[in-house]
XYZ file of C-alpha atoms in Angstrom:
591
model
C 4.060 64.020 -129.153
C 4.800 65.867 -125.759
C 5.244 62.910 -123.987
C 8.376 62.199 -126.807
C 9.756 65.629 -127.017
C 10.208 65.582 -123.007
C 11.628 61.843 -123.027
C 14.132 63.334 -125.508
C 14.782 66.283 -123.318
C 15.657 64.379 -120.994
C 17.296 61.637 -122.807
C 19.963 64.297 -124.125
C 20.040 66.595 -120.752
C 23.733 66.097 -120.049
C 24.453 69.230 -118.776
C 22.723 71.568 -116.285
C 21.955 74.294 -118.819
C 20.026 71.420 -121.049
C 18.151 70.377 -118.288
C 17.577 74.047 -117.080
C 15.959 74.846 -120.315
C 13.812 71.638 -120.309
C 12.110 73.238 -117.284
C 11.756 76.509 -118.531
C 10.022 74.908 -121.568
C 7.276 72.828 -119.434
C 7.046 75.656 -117.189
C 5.981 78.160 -119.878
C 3.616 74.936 -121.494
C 1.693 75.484 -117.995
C -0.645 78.353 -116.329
C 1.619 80.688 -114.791
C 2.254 80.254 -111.131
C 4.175 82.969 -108.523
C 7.175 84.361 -110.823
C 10.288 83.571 -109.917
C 11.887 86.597 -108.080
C 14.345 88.705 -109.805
C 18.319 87.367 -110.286
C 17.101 83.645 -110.085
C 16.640 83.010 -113.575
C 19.430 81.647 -114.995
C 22.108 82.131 -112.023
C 23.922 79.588 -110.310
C 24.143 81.449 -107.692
C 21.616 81.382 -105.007
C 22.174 84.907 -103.944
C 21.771 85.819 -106.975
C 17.922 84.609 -105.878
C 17.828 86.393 -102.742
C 19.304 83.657 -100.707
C 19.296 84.960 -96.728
C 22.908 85.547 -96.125
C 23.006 87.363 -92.636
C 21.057 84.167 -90.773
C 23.688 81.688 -90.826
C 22.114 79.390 -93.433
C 25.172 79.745 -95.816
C 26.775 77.227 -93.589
C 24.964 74.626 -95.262
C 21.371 73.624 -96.739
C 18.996 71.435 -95.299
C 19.540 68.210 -97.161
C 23.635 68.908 -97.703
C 22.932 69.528 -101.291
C 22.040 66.272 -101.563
C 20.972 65.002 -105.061
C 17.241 64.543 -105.711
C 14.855 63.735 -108.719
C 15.094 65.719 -111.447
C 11.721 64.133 -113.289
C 9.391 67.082 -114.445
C 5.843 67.254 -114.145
C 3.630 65.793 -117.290
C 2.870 68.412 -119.825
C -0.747 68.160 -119.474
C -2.242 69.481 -116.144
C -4.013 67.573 -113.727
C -7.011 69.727 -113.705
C -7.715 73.611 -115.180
C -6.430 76.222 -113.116
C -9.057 77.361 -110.321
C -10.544 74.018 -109.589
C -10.372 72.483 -106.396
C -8.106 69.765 -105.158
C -10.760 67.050 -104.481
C -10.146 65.566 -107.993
C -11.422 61.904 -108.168
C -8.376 59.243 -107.892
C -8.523 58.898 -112.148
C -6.256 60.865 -114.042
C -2.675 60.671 -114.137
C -0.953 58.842 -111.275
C 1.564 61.790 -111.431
C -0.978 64.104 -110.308
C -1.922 61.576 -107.209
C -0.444 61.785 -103.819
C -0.506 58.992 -101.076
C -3.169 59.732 -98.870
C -0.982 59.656 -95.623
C 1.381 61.712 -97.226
C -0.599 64.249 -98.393
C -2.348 64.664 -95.131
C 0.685 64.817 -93.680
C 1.262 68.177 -96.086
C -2.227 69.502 -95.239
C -1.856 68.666 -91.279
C 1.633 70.640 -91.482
C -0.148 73.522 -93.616
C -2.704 74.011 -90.686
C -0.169 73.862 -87.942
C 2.044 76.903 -89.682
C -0.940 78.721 -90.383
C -1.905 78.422 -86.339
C 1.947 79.265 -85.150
C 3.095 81.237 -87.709
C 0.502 82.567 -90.118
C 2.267 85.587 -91.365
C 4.222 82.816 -93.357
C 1.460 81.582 -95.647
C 3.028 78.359 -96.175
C 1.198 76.155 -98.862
C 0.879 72.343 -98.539
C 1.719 72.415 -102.276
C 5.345 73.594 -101.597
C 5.827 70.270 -99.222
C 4.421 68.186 -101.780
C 6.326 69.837 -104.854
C 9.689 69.452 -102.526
C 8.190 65.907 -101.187
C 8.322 64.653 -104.615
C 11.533 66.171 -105.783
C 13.655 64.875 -102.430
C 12.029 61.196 -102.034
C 9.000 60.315 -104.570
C 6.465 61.471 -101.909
C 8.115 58.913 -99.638
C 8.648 56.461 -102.102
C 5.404 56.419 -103.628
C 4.007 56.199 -99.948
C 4.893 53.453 -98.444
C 4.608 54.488 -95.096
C 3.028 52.349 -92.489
C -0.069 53.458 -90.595
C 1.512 56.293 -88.461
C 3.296 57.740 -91.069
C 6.635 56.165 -91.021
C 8.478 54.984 -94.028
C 8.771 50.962 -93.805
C 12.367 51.616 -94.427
C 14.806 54.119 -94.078
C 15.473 56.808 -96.966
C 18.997 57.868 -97.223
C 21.074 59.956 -99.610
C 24.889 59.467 -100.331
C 27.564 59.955 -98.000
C 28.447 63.097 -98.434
C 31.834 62.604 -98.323
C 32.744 65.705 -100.486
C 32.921 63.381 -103.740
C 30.853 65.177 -106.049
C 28.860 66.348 -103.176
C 29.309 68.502 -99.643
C 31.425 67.782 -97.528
C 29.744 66.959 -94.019
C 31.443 64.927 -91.198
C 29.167 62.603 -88.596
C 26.884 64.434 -86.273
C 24.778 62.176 -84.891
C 27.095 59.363 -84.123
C 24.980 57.224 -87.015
C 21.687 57.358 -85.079
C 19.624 59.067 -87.809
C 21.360 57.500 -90.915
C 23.329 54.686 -89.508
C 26.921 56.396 -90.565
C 29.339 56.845 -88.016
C 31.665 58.595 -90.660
C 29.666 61.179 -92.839
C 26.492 62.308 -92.853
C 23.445 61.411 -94.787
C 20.109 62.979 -95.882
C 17.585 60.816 -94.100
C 14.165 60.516 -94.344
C 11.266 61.202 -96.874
C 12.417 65.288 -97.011
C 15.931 64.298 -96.824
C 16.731 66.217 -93.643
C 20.891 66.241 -93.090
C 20.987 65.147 -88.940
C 22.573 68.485 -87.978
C 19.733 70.440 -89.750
C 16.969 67.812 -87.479
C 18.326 68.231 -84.430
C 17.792 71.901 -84.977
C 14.324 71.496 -87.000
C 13.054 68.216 -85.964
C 9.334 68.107 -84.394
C 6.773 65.481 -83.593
C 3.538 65.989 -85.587
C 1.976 63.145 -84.991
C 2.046 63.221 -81.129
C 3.860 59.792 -80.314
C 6.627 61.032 -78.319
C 9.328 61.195 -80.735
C 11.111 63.491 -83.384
C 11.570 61.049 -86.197
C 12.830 62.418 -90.001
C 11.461 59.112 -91.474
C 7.662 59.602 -90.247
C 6.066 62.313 -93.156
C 4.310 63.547 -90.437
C 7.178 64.672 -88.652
C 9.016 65.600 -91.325
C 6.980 67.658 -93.389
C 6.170 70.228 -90.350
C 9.830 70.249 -89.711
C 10.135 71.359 -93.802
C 7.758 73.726 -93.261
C 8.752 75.610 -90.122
C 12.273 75.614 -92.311
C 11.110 76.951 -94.772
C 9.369 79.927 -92.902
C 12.621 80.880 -91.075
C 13.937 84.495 -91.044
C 10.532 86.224 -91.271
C 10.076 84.630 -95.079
C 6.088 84.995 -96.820
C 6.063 82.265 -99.066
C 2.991 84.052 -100.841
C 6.132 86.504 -102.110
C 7.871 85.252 -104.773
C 11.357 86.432 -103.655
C 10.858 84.640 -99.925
C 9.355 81.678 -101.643
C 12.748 81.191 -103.935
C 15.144 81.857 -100.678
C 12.489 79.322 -99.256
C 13.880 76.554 -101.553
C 17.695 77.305 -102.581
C 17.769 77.099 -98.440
C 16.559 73.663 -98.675
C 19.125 73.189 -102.081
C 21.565 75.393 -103.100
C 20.966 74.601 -106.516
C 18.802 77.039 -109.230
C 17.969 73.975 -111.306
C 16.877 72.597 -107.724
C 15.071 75.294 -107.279
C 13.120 75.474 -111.052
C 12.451 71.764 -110.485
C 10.555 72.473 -107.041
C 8.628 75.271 -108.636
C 7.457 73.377 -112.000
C 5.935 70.755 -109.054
C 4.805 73.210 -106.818
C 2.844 74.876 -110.444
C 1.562 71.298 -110.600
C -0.067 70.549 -107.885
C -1.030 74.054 -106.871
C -3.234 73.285 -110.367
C -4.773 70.035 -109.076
C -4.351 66.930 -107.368
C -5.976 63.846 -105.887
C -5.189 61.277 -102.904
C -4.401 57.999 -103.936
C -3.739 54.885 -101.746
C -0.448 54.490 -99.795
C 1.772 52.410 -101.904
C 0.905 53.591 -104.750
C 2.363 56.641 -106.112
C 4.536 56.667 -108.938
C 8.673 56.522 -108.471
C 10.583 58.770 -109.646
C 13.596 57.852 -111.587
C 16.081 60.392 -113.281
C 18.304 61.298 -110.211
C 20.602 64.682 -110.356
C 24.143 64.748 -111.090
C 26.754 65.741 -109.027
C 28.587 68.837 -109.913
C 32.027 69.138 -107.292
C 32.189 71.607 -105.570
C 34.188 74.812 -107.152
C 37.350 75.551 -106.217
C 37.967 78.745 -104.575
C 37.736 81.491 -106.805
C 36.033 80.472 -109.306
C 32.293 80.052 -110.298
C 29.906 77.734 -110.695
C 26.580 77.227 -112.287
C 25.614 79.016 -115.630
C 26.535 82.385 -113.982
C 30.533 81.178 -113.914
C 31.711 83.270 -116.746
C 33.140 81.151 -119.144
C 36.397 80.742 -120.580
C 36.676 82.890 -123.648
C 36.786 81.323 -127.138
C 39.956 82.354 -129.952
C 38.716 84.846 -132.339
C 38.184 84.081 -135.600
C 42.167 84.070 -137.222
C 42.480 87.034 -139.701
C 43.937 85.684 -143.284
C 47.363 84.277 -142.667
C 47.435 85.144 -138.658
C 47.087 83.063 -135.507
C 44.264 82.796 -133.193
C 44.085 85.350 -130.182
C 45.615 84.005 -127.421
C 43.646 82.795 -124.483
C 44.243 85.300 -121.748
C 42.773 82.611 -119.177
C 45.817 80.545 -119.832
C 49.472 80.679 -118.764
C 51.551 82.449 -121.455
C 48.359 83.570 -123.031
C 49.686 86.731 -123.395
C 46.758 89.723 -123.547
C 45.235 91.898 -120.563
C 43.793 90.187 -117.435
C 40.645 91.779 -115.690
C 41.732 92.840 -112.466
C 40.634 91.232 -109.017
C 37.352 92.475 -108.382
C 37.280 94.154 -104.985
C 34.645 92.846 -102.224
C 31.663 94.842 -102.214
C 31.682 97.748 -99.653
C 28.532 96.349 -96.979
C 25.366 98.511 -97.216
C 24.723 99.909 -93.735
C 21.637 99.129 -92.597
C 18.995 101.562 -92.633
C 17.781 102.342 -89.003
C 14.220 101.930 -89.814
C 15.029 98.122 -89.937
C 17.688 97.849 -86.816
C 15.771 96.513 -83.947
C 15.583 99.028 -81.159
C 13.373 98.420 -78.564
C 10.795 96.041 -77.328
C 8.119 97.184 -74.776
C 4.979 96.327 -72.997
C 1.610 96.717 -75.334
C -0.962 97.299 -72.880
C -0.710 94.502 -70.655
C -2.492 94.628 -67.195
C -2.876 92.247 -64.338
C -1.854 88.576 -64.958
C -4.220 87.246 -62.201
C -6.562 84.176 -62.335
C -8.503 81.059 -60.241
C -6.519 77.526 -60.598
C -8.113 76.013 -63.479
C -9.011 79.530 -64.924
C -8.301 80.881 -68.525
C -6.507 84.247 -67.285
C -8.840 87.479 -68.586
C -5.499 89.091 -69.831
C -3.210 88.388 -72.399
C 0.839 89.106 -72.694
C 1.159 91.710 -75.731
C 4.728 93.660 -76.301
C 5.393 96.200 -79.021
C 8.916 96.180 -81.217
C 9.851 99.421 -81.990
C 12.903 100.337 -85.041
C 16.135 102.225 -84.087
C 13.889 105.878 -84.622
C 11.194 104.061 -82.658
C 8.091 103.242 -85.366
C 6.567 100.244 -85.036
C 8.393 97.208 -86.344
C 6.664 94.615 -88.058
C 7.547 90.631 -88.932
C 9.600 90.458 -86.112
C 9.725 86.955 -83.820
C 8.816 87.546 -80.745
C 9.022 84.248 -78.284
C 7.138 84.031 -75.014
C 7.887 81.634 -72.453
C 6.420 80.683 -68.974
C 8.443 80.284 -65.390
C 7.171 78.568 -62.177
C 5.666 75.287 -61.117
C 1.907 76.618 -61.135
C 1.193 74.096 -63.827
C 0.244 77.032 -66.326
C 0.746 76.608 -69.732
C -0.338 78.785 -72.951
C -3.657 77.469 -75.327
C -2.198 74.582 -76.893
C -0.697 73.131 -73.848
C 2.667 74.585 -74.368
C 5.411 76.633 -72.039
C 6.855 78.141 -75.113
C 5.328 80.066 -78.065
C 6.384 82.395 -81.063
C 4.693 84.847 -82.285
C 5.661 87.645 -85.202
C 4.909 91.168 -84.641
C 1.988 93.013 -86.811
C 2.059 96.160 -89.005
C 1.197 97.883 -86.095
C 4.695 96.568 -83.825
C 2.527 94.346 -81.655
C 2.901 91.077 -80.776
C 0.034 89.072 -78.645
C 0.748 86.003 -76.716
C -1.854 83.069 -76.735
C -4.311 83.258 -73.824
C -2.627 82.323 -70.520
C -4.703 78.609 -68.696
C -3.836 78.373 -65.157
C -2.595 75.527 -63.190
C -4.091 74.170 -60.547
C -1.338 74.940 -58.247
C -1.773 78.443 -56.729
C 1.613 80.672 -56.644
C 3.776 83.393 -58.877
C 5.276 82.890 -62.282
C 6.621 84.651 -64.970
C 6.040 85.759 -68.835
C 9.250 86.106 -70.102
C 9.098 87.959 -73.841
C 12.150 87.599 -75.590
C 13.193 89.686 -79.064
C 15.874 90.338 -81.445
C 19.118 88.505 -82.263
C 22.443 89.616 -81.235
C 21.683 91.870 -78.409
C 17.575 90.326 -77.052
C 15.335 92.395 -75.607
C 13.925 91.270 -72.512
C 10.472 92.060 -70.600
C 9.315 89.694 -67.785
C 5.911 90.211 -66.525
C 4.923 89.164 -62.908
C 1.690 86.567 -62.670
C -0.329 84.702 -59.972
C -2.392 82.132 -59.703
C -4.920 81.839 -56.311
C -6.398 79.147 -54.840
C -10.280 78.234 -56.303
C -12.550 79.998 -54.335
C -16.038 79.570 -52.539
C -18.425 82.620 -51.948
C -20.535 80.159 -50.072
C -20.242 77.584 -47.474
C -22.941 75.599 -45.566
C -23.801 72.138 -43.832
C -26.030 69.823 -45.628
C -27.721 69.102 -42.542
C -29.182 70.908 -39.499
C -28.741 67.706 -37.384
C -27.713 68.826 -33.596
C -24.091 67.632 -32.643
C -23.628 66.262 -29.196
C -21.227 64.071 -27.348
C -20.650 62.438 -24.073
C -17.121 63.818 -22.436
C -14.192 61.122 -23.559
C -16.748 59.815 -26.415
C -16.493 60.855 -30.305
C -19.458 62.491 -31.948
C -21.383 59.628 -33.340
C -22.793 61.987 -36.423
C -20.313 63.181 -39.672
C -20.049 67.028 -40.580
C -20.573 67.639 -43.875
C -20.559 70.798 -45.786
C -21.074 72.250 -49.160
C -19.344 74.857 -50.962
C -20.487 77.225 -53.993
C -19.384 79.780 -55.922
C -21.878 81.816 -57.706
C -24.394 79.609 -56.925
C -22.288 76.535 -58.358
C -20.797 74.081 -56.624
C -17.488 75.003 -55.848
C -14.476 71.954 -56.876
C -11.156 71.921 -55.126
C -11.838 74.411 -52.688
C -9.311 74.833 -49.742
C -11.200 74.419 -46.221
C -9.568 75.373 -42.951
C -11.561 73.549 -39.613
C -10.571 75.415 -36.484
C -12.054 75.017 -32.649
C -12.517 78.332 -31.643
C -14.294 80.165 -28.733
C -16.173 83.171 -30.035
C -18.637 83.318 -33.376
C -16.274 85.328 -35.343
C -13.027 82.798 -34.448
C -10.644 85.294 -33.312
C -9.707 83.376 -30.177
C -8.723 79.559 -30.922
C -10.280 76.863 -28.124
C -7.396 74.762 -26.234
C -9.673 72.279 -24.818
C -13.067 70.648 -25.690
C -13.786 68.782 -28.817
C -10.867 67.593 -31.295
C -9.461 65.849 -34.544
C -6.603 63.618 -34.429
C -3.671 63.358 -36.385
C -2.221 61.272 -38.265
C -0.109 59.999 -34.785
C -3.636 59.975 -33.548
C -2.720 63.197 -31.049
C -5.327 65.910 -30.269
C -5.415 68.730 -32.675
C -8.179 71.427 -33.146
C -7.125 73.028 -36.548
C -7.038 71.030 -39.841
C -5.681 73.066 -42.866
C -5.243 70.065 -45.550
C -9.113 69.673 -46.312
C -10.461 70.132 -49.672
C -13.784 69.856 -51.531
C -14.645 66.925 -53.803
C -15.813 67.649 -57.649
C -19.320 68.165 -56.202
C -18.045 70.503 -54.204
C -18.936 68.844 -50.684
C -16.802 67.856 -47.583
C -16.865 65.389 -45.062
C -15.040 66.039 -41.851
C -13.064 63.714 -40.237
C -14.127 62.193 -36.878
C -14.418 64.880 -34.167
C -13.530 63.517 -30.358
C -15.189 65.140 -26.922
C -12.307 65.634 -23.886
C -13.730 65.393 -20.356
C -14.636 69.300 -20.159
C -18.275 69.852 -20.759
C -20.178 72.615 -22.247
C -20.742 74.101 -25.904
C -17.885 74.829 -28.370
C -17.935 75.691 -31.748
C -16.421 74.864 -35.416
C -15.348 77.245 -37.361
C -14.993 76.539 -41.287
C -13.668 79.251 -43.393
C -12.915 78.661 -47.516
C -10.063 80.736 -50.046
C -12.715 83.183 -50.895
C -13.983 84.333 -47.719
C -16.847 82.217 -46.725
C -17.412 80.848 -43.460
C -19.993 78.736 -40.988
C -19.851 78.382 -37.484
C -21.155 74.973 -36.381
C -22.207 74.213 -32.456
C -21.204 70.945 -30.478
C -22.432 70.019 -27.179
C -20.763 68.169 -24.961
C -22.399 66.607 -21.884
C -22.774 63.355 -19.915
C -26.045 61.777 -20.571
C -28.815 62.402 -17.844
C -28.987 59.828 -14.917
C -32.331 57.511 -14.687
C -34.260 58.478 -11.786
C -35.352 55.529 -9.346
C -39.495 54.324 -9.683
C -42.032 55.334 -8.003
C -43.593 52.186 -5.349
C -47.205 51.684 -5.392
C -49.734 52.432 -2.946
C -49.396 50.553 0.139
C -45.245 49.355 -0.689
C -42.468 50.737 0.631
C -38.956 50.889 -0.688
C -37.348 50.430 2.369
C -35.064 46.666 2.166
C -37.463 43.944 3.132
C -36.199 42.447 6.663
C -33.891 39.609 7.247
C -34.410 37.063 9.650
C -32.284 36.532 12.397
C -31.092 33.382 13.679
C -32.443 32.330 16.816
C -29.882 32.325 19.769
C -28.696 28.696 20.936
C -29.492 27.732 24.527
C -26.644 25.860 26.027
């Protein structure tokens, strides 16, 4: 019997108001979800909702008020209110999502909560909008990353019964050179993507038809302008910014009731279509109203015996009194304990850290209101400078982050490159007129407390020969061995290596010239170095090699160079001689 009444609802909804009160009636058949905020009931008008008017979004939505699905949920719930989500895959196919899409809502959920958690975005708000916009992605048919196997587009919107919105992307998005289109499964607008787009699903590329994409792009939109979705009134501006439409926005909210009661995954593919699309209503022309809050054109009184009917004051020659032109309302100054005043450092001390170290401190700043409290909910983006190679947790140069109750905002912790050098923490706040703070930070070199040889072998040479044995050394730190450690090797003539040696042994370079001071040598991952080949001159006598690591550690290492000792003649036995045996001589011939 439900099922009939609500095919007849719909059957006979004609008009917006009919199809307005069609939702009202299966939203009051259902538990109650988060109230609509006051002035959206029944206004066309999304400021009438609380739609964000100082932001810039009045310059359009983020589909172009393209149309969507107007299908309501079933009467009957999915599941009692309370339950969990993990519903088996019977029931009504309305209640099932796709099972990439709906991860796609969860993953996106997670994200938000990670970036922006003073948003409080529910995965239930995707879906409800998912299914309103595009049939969760057509009934999820999506390949296996996530993209839709083929494109989703709206109308042209042409300004025929809908906005008016010339190209932007030169066709790339939605293959229109002319107008735009909404593209993808949450019917971005390309303007609104090249402003929102992201890449959830890590392959490179900001796509509006992958759900993964897509659905984090919906729901960092919808969290713009400081907006907790767990308030009703930020949850309605939320959704007329998505749609300027009220009976857009009831539609959402009888979904988002839904599924926030229940719902299961179902395979990709398989969801069910919706099919009652929403009618155009052109735009109004200037001056006048639209929606069910346009005041209507009065009716003729009822004729008094033998008169005539009132005359329409609306129309020309109507005769009767006109209500004057309403004056603009007077702006309300704003109060100074909202007007961003200042922003300033929180506490932060010495950015310092090791290559490859997490950095002990963290960047926190503290907005302050025109009379200087603390000002909460305000965006506060931090970004790092330099070529050290350090990034934030997360593996990113760039993060936001909203201030507390208390004024305070707290970067992520700081992971340090593996280049040593100086960079910079920029934190950035406030629209308009920013505030600025930079904050200096370095990274150092790793370091060894420690360095030794492996071996105690003695190191000698014959002058013009090379040293037949390798050096090698090993470097800790803290009694671990120490990785990509910096190693200078120097010749020098005293212990302590205050005076370097010009003569004696040598490395070559890489022109295979003398040199006695190497500073390009680094430990391997086991923290151990080999030396390159060391070469004797002609100068004998004892030298020594001094190694000294970024930390402070040092060894001195001996080498000995001297011609090898000359083999002493033998001894004769008793009774020889070692004088030259005699020759004879040739006896003289007579003449």
């Amino acid at each position: 019997m439900a099922a009939h009444i609500r095919r007849r609802l719909r059957k006979g909804a004609t008009t917006t108001a009919v199809a307005a009160a069609a939702v009202a009636a299966l939203a009051a058949s259902q538990a109650p979800a988060a109230p609509l905020a006051d002035g959206s009931a029944g206004s066309g008008d999304p400021k009438a909702a609380g739609e964000d008017t100082a932001s810039g979004e009045t310059d359009g939505a983020a589909t172009g008020n393209s149309p969507y699905y107007t299908d309501l949920p079933p009467l009957v719930t999915p599941d009692r209110p309370g339950s969990s989500s993990g519903l088996p895959a019977a029931g009504s196919a309305e209640a099932g999502i796709p099972a990439s899409v709906l991860a796609a809502y969860k993953q996106a959920e997670q994200t938000v909560a990670t970036t922006d958690p003073s948003c409080r975005l529910p995965w239930q708000l995707l879906a409800a909008i998912g299914k309103v916009e595009s049939g969760q992605a057509r009934g999820g048919r999506v390949d296996a990353n996530g993209t839709t196997t083929s494109p989703i587009l709206g109308p042209a919107l042409n300004g025929q019964g809908f906005a008016l919105i010339k190209d932007t992307d030169g066709g790339a998005y939605d293959g229109d050179a002319v107008h735009d289109r909404a593209v993808g499964p949450m019917q971005f607008i390309p303007s609104t993507w090249a402003s929102w787009g992201q890449d959830a699903n890590g392959d490179g590329r900001k796509d509006p038809n992958n759900i993964f994409d897509a659905a984090l792009a919906a729901g960092r939109y919808l969290c713009a302008n400081d907006r907790d979705l767990a308030l009703a009134a930020d949850l309605d501006q939320a959704v007329l910014s998505y749609n300027r439409s009220t009976e857009y926005l009831r539609t959402v909210r009888s979904w988002y009731s839904y599924y926030q009661r229940g719902t299961h995954e179902i395979p990709d593919g398989t969801g069910t279509l919706p099919s009652t699309p929403s009618t155009p209503t052109p735009s109004p022309r200037p001056g006048t109203g639209s929606g069910p809050s346009a005041t209507p054109s009065p009716k003729p009184s009822p004729s008094k015996p033998g008169g005539k009917p009132s005359p329409d004051p609306t129309k020309p020659g109507g005769g009767g009194s006109t209500s004057p032109t309403p004056k603009p309302p007077t702006p309300t100054p704003t109060p100074p304990s909202e007007t961003f005043g200042s922003l300033e450092n929180a506490g932060t001390g010495p950015l310092r850290a090791t290559a490859g170290q997490a950095f002990d401190e963290r960047v926190s700043v503290r907005a302050r209101n025109a009379l200087g409290a603390p000002l909460a909910k305000v965006p506060v983006t931090f970004t790092v400078t330099g070529d050290t190679g350090t990034l934030f947790a997360g593996g990113t140069k760039t993060v936001t982050v909203r201030t507390g109750a208390d004024g305070t905002a707290t970067a992520p912790k700081l992971q340090a490159g593996e280049k040593a050098g100086e960079f910079t923490v920029t934190a950035v706040a406030g629209t308009g007129r920013p505030r600025t703070l930079t904050y200096a930070a370095t990274v150092t070199a790793r370091q060894a407390d420690s360095i030794a040889r492996t071996d105690e072998k003695a190191l000698v040479a014959a002058p013009g020969e090379k040293f037949a044995d390798a050096v090698t050394v090993e470097a800790t730190y803290k009694d671990a061995a120490a990785a990509g450690v910096a190693v200078t090797a120097t010749m020098v003539k005293d212990p302590l290596g205050v005076i370097d040696n010009d003569k004696g042994p040598y490395f070559k370079d890489a022109d295979g010239k003398p040199v006695r001071t190497l500073t390009t040598l680094t430990t391997d991952a086991d923290g151990q170095l080999r030396l390159p080949e060391i070469f004797a001159d002609d100068n004998e006598g004892v030298y020594l090699l001094r190694l000294t690591t970024e930390g402070g550690a040092s060894v001195v290492i001996k080498l000995t160079v001297e011609a090898p000792e000359e083999t002493a003649p033998e001894e004769p036995a008793p009774g020889e001689t070692n004088a030259p045996e005699p020759t004879e001589t040739p006896a003289a011939t007579k003449p």
